GROMACS .gro file of C-alpha atoms in nm:
model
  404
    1UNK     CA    1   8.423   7.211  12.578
    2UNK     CA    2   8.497   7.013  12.897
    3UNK     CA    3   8.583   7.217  13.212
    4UNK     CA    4   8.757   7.124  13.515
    5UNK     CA    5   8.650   6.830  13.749
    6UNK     CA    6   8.403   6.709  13.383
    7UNK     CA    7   8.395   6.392  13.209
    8UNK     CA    8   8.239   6.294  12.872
    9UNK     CA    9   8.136   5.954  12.749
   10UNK     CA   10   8.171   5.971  12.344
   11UNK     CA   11   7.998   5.662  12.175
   12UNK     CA   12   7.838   5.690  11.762
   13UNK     CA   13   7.547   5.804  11.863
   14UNK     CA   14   7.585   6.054  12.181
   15UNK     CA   15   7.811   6.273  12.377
   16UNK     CA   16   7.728   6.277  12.789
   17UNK     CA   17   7.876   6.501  12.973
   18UNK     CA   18   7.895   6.473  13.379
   19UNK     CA   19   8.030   6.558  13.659
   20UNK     CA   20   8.276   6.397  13.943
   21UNK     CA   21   7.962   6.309  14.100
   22UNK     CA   22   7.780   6.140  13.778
   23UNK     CA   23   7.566   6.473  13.760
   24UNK     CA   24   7.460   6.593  13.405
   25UNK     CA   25   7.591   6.905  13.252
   26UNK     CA   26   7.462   7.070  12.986
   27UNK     CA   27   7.726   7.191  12.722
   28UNK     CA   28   7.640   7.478  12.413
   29UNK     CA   29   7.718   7.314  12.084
   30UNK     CA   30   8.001   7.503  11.907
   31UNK     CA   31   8.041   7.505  11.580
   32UNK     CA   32   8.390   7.482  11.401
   33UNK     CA   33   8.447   7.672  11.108
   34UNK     CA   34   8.768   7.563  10.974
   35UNK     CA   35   8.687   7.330  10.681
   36UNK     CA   36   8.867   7.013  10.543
   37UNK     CA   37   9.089   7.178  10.302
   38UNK     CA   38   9.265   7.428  10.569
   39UNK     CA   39   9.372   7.090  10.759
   40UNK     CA   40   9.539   6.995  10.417
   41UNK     CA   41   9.860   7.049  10.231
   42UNK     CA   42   9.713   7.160   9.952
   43UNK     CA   43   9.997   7.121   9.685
   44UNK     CA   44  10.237   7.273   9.910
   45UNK     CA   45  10.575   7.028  10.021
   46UNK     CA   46  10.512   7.101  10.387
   47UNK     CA   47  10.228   7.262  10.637
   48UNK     CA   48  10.490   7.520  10.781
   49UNK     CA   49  10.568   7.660  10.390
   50UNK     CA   50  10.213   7.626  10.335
   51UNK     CA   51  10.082   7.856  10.625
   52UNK     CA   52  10.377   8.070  10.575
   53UNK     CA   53  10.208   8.109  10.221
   54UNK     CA   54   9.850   8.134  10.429
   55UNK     CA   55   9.989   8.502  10.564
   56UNK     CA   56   9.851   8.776  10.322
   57UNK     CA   57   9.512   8.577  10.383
   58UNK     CA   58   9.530   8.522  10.760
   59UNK     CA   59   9.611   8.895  10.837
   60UNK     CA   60   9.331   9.018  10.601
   61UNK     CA   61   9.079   8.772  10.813
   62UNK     CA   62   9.256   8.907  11.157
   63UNK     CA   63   9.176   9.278  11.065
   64UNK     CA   64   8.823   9.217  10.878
   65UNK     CA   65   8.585   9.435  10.980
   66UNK     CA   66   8.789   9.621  11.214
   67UNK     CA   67   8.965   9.955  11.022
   68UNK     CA   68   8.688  10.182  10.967
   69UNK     CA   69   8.713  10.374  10.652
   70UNK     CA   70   8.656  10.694  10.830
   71UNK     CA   71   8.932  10.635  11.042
   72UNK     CA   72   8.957  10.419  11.392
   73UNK     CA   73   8.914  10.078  11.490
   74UNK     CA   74   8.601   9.853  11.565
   75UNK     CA   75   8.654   9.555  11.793
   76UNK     CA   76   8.363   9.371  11.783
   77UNK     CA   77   8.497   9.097  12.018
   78UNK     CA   78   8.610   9.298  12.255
   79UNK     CA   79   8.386   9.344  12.591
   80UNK     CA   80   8.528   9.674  12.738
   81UNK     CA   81   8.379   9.998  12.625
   82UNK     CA   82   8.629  10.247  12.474
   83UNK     CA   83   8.550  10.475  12.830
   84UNK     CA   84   8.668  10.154  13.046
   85UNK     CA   85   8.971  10.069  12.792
   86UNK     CA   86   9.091  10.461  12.891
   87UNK     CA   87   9.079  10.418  13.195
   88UNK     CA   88   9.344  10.152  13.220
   89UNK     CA   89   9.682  10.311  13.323
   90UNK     CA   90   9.927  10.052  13.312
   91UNK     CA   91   9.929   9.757  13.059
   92UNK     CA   92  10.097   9.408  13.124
   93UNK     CA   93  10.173   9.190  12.815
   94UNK     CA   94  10.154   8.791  12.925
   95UNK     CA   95  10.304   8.560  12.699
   96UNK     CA   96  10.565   8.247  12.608
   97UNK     CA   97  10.798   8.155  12.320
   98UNK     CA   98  10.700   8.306  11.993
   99UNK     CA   99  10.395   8.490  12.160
  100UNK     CA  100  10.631   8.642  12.364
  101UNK     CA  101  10.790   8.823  12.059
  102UNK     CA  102  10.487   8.936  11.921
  103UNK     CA  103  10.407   9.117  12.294
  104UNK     CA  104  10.789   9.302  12.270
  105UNK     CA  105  10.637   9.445  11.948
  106UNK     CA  106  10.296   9.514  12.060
  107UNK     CA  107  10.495   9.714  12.359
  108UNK     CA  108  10.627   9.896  12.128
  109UNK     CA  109  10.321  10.037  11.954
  110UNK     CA  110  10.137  10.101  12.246
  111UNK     CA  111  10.416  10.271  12.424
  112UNK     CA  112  10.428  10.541  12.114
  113UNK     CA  113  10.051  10.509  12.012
  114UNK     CA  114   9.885  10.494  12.345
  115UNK     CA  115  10.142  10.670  12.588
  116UNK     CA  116  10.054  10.396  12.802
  117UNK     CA  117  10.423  10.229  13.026
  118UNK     CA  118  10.384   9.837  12.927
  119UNK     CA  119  10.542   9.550  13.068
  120UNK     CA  120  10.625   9.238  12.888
  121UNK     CA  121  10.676   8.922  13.116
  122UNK     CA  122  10.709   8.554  13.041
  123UNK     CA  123  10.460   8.372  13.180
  124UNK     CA  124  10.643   8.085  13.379
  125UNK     CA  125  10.834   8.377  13.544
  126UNK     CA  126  10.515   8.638  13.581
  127UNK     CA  127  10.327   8.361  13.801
  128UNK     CA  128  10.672   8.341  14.067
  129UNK     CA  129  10.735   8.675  14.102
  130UNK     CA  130  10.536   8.921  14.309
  131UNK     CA  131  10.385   9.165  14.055
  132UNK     CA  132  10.224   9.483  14.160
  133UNK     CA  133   9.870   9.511  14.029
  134UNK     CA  134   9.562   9.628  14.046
  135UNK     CA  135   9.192   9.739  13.924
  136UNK     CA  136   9.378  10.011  13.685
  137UNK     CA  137   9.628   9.713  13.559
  138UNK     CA  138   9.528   9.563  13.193
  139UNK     CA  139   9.654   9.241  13.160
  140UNK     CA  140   9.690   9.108  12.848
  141UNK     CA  141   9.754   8.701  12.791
  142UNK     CA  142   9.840   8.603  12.416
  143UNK     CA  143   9.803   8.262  12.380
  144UNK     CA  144   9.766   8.098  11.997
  145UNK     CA  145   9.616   7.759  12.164
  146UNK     CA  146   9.449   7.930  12.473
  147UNK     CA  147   9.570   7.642  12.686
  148UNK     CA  148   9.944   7.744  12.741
  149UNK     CA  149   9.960   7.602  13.121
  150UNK     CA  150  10.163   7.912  13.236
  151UNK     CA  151   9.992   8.178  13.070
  152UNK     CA  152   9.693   8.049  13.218
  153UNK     CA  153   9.805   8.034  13.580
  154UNK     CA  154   9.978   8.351  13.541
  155UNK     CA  155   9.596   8.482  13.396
  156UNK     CA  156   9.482   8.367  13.752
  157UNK     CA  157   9.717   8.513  13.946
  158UNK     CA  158   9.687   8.895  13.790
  159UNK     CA  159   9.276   8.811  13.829
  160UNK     CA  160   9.367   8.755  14.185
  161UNK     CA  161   9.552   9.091  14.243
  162UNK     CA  162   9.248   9.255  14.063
  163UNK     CA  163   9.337   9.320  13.743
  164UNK     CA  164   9.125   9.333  13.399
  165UNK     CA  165   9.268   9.000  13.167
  166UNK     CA  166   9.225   9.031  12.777
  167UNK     CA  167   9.297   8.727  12.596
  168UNK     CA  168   9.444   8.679  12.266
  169UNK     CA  169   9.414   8.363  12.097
  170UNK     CA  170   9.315   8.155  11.778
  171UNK     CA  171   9.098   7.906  11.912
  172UNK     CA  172   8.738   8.048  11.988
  173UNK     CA  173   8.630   7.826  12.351
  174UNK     CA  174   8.960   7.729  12.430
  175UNK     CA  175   8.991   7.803  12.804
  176UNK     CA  176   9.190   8.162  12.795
  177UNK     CA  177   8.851   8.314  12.669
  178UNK     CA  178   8.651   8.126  12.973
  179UNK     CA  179   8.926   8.282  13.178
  180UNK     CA  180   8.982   8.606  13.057
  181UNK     CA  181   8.757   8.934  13.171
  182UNK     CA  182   8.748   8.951  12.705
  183UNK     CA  183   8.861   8.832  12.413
  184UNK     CA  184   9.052   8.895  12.087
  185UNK     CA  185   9.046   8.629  11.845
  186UNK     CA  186   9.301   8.612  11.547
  187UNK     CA  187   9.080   8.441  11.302
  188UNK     CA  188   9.429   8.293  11.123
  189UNK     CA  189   9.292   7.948  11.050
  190UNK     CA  190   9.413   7.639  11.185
  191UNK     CA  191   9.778   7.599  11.191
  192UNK     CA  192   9.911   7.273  11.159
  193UNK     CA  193  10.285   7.331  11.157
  194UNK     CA  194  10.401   7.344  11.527
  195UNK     CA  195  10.672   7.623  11.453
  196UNK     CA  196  10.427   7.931  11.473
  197UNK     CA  197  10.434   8.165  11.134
  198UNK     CA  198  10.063   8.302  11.069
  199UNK     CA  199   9.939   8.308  11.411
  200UNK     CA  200  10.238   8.497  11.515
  201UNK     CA  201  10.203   8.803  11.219
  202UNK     CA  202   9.800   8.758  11.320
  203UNK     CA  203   9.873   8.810  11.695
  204UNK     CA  204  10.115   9.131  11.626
  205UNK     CA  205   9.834   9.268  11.375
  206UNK     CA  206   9.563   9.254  11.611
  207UNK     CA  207   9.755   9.380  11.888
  208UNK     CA  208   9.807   9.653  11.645
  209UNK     CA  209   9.453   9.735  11.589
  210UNK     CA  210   9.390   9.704  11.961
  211UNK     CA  211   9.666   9.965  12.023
  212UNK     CA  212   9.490  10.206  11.754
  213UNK     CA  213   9.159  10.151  11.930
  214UNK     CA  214   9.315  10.234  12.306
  215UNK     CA  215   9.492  10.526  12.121
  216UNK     CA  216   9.174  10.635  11.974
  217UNK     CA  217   8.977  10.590  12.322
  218UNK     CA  218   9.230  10.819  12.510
  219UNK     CA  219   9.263  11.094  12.248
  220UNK     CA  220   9.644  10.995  12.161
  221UNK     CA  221   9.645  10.999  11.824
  222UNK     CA  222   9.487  11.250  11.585
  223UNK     CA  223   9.254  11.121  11.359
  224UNK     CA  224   9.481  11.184  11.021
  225UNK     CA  225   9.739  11.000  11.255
  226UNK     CA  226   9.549  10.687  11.275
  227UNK     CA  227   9.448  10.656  10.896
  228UNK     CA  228   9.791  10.686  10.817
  229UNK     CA  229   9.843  10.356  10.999
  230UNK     CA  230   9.551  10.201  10.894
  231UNK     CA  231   9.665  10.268  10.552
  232UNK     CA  232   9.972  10.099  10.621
  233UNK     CA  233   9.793   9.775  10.821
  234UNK     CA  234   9.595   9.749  10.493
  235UNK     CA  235   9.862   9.704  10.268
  236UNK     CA  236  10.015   9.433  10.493
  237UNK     CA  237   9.898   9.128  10.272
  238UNK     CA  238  10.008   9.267   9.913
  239UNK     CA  239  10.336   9.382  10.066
  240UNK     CA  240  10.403   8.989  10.272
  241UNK     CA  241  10.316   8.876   9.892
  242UNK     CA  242  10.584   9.093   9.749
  243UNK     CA  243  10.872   8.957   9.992
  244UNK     CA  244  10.705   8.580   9.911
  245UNK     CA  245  10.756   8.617   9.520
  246UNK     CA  246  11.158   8.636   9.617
  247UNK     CA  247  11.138   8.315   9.811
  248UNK     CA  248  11.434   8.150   9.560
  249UNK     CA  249  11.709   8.446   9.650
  250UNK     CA  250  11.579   8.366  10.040
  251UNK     CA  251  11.658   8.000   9.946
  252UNK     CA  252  11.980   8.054   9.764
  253UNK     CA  253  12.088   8.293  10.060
  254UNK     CA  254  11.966   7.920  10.254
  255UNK     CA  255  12.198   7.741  10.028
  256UNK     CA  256  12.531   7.944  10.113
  257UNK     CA  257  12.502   7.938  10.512
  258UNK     CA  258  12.294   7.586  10.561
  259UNK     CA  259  12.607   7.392  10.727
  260UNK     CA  260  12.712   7.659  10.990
  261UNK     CA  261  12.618   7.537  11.291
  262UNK     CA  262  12.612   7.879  11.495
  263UNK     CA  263  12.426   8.252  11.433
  264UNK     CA  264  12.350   8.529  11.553
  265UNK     CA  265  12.078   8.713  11.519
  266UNK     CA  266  12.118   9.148  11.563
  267UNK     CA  267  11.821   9.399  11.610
  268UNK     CA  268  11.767   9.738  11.718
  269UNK     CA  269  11.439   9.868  11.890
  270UNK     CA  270  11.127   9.692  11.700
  271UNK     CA  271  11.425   9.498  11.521
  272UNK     CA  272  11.504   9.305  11.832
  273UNK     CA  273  11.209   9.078  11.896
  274UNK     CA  274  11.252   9.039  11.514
  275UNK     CA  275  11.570   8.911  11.568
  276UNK     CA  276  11.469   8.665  11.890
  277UNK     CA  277  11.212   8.508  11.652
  278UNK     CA  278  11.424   8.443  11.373
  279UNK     CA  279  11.666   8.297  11.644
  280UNK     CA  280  11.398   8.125  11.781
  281UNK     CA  281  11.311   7.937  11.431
  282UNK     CA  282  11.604   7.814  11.332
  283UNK     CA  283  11.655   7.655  11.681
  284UNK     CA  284  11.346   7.519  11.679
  285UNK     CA  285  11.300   7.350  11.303
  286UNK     CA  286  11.710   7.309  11.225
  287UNK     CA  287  11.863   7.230  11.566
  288UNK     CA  288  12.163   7.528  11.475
  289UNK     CA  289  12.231   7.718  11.791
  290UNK     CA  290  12.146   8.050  11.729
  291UNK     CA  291  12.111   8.364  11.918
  292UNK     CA  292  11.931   8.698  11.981
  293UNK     CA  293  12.099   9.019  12.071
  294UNK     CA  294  12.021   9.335  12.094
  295UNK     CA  295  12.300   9.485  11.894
  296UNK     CA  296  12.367   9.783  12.134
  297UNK     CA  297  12.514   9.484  12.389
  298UNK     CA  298  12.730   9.318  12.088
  299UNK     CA  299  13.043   9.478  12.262
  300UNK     CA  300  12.920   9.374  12.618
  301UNK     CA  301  12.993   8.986  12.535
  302UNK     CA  302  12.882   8.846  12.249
  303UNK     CA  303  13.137   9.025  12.016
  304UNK     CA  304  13.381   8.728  12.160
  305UNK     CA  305  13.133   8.419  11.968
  306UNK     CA  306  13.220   8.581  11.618
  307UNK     CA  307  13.465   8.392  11.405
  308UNK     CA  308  13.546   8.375  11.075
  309UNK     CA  309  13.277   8.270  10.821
  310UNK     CA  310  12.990   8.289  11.138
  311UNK     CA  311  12.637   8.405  10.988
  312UNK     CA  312  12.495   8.691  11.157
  313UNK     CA  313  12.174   8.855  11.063
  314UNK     CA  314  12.061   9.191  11.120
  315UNK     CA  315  11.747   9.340  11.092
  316UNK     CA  316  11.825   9.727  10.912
  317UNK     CA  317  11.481   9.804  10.802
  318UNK     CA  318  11.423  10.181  10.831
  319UNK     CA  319  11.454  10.279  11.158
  320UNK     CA  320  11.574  10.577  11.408
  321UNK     CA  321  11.875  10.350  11.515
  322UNK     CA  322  11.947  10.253  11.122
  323UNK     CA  323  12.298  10.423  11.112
  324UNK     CA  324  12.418  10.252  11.455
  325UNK     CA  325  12.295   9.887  11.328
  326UNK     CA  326  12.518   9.953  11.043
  327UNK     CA  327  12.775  10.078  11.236
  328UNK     CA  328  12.749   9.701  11.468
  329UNK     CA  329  12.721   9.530  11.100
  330UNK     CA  330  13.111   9.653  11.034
  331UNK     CA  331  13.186   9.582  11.320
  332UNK     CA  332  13.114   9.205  11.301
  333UNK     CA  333  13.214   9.200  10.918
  334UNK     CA  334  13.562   9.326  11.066
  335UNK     CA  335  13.604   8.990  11.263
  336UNK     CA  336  13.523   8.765  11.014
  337UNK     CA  337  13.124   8.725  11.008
  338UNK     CA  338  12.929   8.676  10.738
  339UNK     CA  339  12.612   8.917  10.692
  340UNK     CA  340  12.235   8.863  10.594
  341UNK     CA  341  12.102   9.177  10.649
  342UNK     CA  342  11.684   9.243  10.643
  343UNK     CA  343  11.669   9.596  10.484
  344UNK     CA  344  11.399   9.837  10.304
  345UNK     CA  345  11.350   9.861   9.987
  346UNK     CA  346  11.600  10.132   9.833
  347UNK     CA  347  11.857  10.114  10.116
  348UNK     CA  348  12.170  10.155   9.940
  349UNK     CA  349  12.367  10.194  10.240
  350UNK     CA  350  12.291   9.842  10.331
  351UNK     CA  351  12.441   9.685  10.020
  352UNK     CA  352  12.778   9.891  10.060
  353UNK     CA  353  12.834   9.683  10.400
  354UNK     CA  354  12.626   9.354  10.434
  355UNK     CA  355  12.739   9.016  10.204
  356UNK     CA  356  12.320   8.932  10.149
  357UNK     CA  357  12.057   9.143  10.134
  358UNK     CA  358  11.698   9.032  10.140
  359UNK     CA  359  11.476   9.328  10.113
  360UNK     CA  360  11.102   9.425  10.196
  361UNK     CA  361  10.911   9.724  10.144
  362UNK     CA  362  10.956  10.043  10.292
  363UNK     CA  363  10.694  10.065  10.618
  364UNK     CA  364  10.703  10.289  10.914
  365UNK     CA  365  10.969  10.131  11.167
  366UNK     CA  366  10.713   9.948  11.391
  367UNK     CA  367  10.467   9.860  11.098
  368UNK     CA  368  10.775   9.687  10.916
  369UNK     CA  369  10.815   9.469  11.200
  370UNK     CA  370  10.582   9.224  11.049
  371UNK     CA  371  10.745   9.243  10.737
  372UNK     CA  372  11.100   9.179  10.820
  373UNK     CA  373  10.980   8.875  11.002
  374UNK     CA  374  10.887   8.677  10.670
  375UNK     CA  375  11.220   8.623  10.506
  376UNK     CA  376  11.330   8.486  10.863
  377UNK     CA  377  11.045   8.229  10.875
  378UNK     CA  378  11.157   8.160  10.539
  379UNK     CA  379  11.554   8.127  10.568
  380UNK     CA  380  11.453   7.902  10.869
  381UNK     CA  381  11.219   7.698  10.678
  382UNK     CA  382  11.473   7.633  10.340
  383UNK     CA  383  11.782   7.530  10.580
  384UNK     CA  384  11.580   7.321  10.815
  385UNK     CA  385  11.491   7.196  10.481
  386UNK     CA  386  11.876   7.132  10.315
  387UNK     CA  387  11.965   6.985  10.621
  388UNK     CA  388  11.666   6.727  10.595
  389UNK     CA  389  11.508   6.792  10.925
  390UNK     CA  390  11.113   6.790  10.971
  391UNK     CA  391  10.976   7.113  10.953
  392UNK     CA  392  10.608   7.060  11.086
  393UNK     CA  393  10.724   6.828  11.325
  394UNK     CA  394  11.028   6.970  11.521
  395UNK     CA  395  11.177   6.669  11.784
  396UNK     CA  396  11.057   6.717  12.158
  397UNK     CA  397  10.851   6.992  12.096
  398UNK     CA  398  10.477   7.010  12.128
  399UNK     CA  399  10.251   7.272  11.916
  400UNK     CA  400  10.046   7.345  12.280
  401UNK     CA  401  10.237   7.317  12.595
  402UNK     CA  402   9.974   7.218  12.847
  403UNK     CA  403  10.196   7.119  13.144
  404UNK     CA  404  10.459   7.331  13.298
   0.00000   0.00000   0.00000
């Protein structure tokens, strides 16, 4: 790994590393893990289809080793005790693009796990703005590189004010962990495919066992409490396998909706960041303007883009809010909009009121976040598809943004 104001000469038989100055500098070998055959298609049409396949796998690798059977959560990786992660008062969530998502949902859990307030900030506008901070602040920076220019600066800046950084990335020695006070790594594998699909479920399960272990250092959960969850993180793989054996009705939902050239995407609570990343993929790999609402705010604007025959979908999976999504569903099917709705298994309210229904398993409403994501990635992926753009390769985008 080269560090700042470093320079390496690379011929067949050596690697010399130096300073500015022509100084030697001794560098630890690292050794890479990921083997040939994770860098290769292997039989699948495209890398994005092929690590949106990878999921089950990734997330069991992201939470290996860390749900006791007992009950609680071991983070090996992770250099704060469970007495310094109590102590921690106030918990801000550092991230960009999809990453960004998966810190609204991590909010989420650690707000009702934890009882902890948390803040979720982008990172190009965290590093202008004056944030307050300080030695009882966790900051934490999710980065799937660990180069992401403006999480990085914005990493420097909270350091600054003096408060504790956690990283959260994919690549062990990328330069978040030599910046960061720790580290959580997702262990997803390398993903070639610069639309992000397993390093973004991998990101949201972690955070999830990092939000059991906080709840588990301050007392917030009882211990029947926390198996229940783990129960649920541990079915995670078998029930992303379930939702990928219906890949042809996601496809055939593709099919009927592939030449509109405007959506809208509609969530409520955990449902919402759901509903910016599914926006967020079909911008980036089908080059459809689409949008992200919260559905509460339909009626404060974006009520006026619906027209007839306009796809909107909603994420209904069992929820708190799940009669008032429905409620927004008429009203959009009342102006003309055609509905793909994300529901739970067994919701037969759904059907009565939404034109396609993909469905997933029944999980606990923040659990099922990761779940409702996956026919997204894949109604993305099969238009982007129909419409014959390249899905690993979206134009003018970049799978690490290193400059701001």
């Amino acid at each position: 790994i080269i560090g700042d104001h470093e320079m390496a000469k690379v011929t067949k038989d050596s690697i010399t590393v130096t300073d500015f100055e022509g100084g030697p500098v001794e560098k630890e070998v690292m050794k890479v893990t990921w083997d040939e055959e994770a860098a290769e298609k292997g039989g699948f049409e495209d890398f994005m289809l092929k690590e949106i396949f990878e999921q089950p796998k990734a997330i069991k690798e992201t939470l290996r080793g860390k749900l006791r059977a007992s009950g609680g959560v071991t983070l090996e990786d992770l250099d704060f005790s469970r007495e310094e992660i109590a102590l921690f008062n106030k918990i801000v969530i550092l991230a960009c693009g999809t990453s960004y998502h998966a810190g609204l949902i991590a909010k989420k859990a650690i707000e009702k796990w934890v009882g902890v307030p948390v803040e979720v900030d982008i990172s190009s506008e965290f590093r202008y703005s004056d944030p307050f901070l300080d030695d009882a602040a966790l900051v934490i920076a999710i980065t799937q590189s660990g180069e992401t220019a403006d999480t990085l600066a914005s990493v420097r800046e909270a350091k600054r004010k003096g408060a504790k950084v956690i990283g959260v990335t994919n690549v062990l020695g990328s330069t978040i962990t030599r910046e960061a006070d720790a580290s959580l790594y997702t262990h997803a594998g390398p993903e070639i495919g610069v639309a992000a699909t397993k390093t973004f479920v991998c990101q949201i399960a972690l955070l999830f066992a990092f939000a059991l272990y906080m709840a588990e250092a301050r007392g917030t959960l009882e211990i029947g409490e926390i198996q229940t969850i783990q129960a649920e993180l541990e079915k995670i793989p078998g029930w992303i396998e379930e939702i990928l054996e219906e890949k042809e009705v996601v496809e055939a939902v593709s099919k009927a909706v592939s030449s509109c050239e405007d959506f809208l995407f509609l969530g409520r609570g955990v449902g919402l960041p759901v509903a910016l990343e599914g926006a967020l993929k079909l911008k980036e790999i089908s080059y459809i303007h689409a949008e992200g609402y919260a559905a509460g705010e339909m009626k404060h604007g974006p009520i006026a883009l619906i027209d007839e025959g306009v796809p909107v979908v909603v994420v209904v999976t069992a929820s708190q809010t799940h009669e008032k999504i429905l409620a927004n569903v008429q009203e959009v099917k009342a102006r003309g909009a055609k509905v793909i709705g994300i529901a739970s298994n067994g919701d037969d309210e759904a059907e009565k009121v939404i034109d396609h229904v993909l469905y997933v398993p029944s999980a606990s409403e923040i659990v099922s976040a990761i779940l409702a994501v996956i026919p997204l990635q894949l109604l993305s992926y099969y238009i982007a598809k129909i419409r014959g753009c390249n899905v690993d390769q979206p134009r003018n985008l970049a799978k690490s943004v290193t400059v701001e």
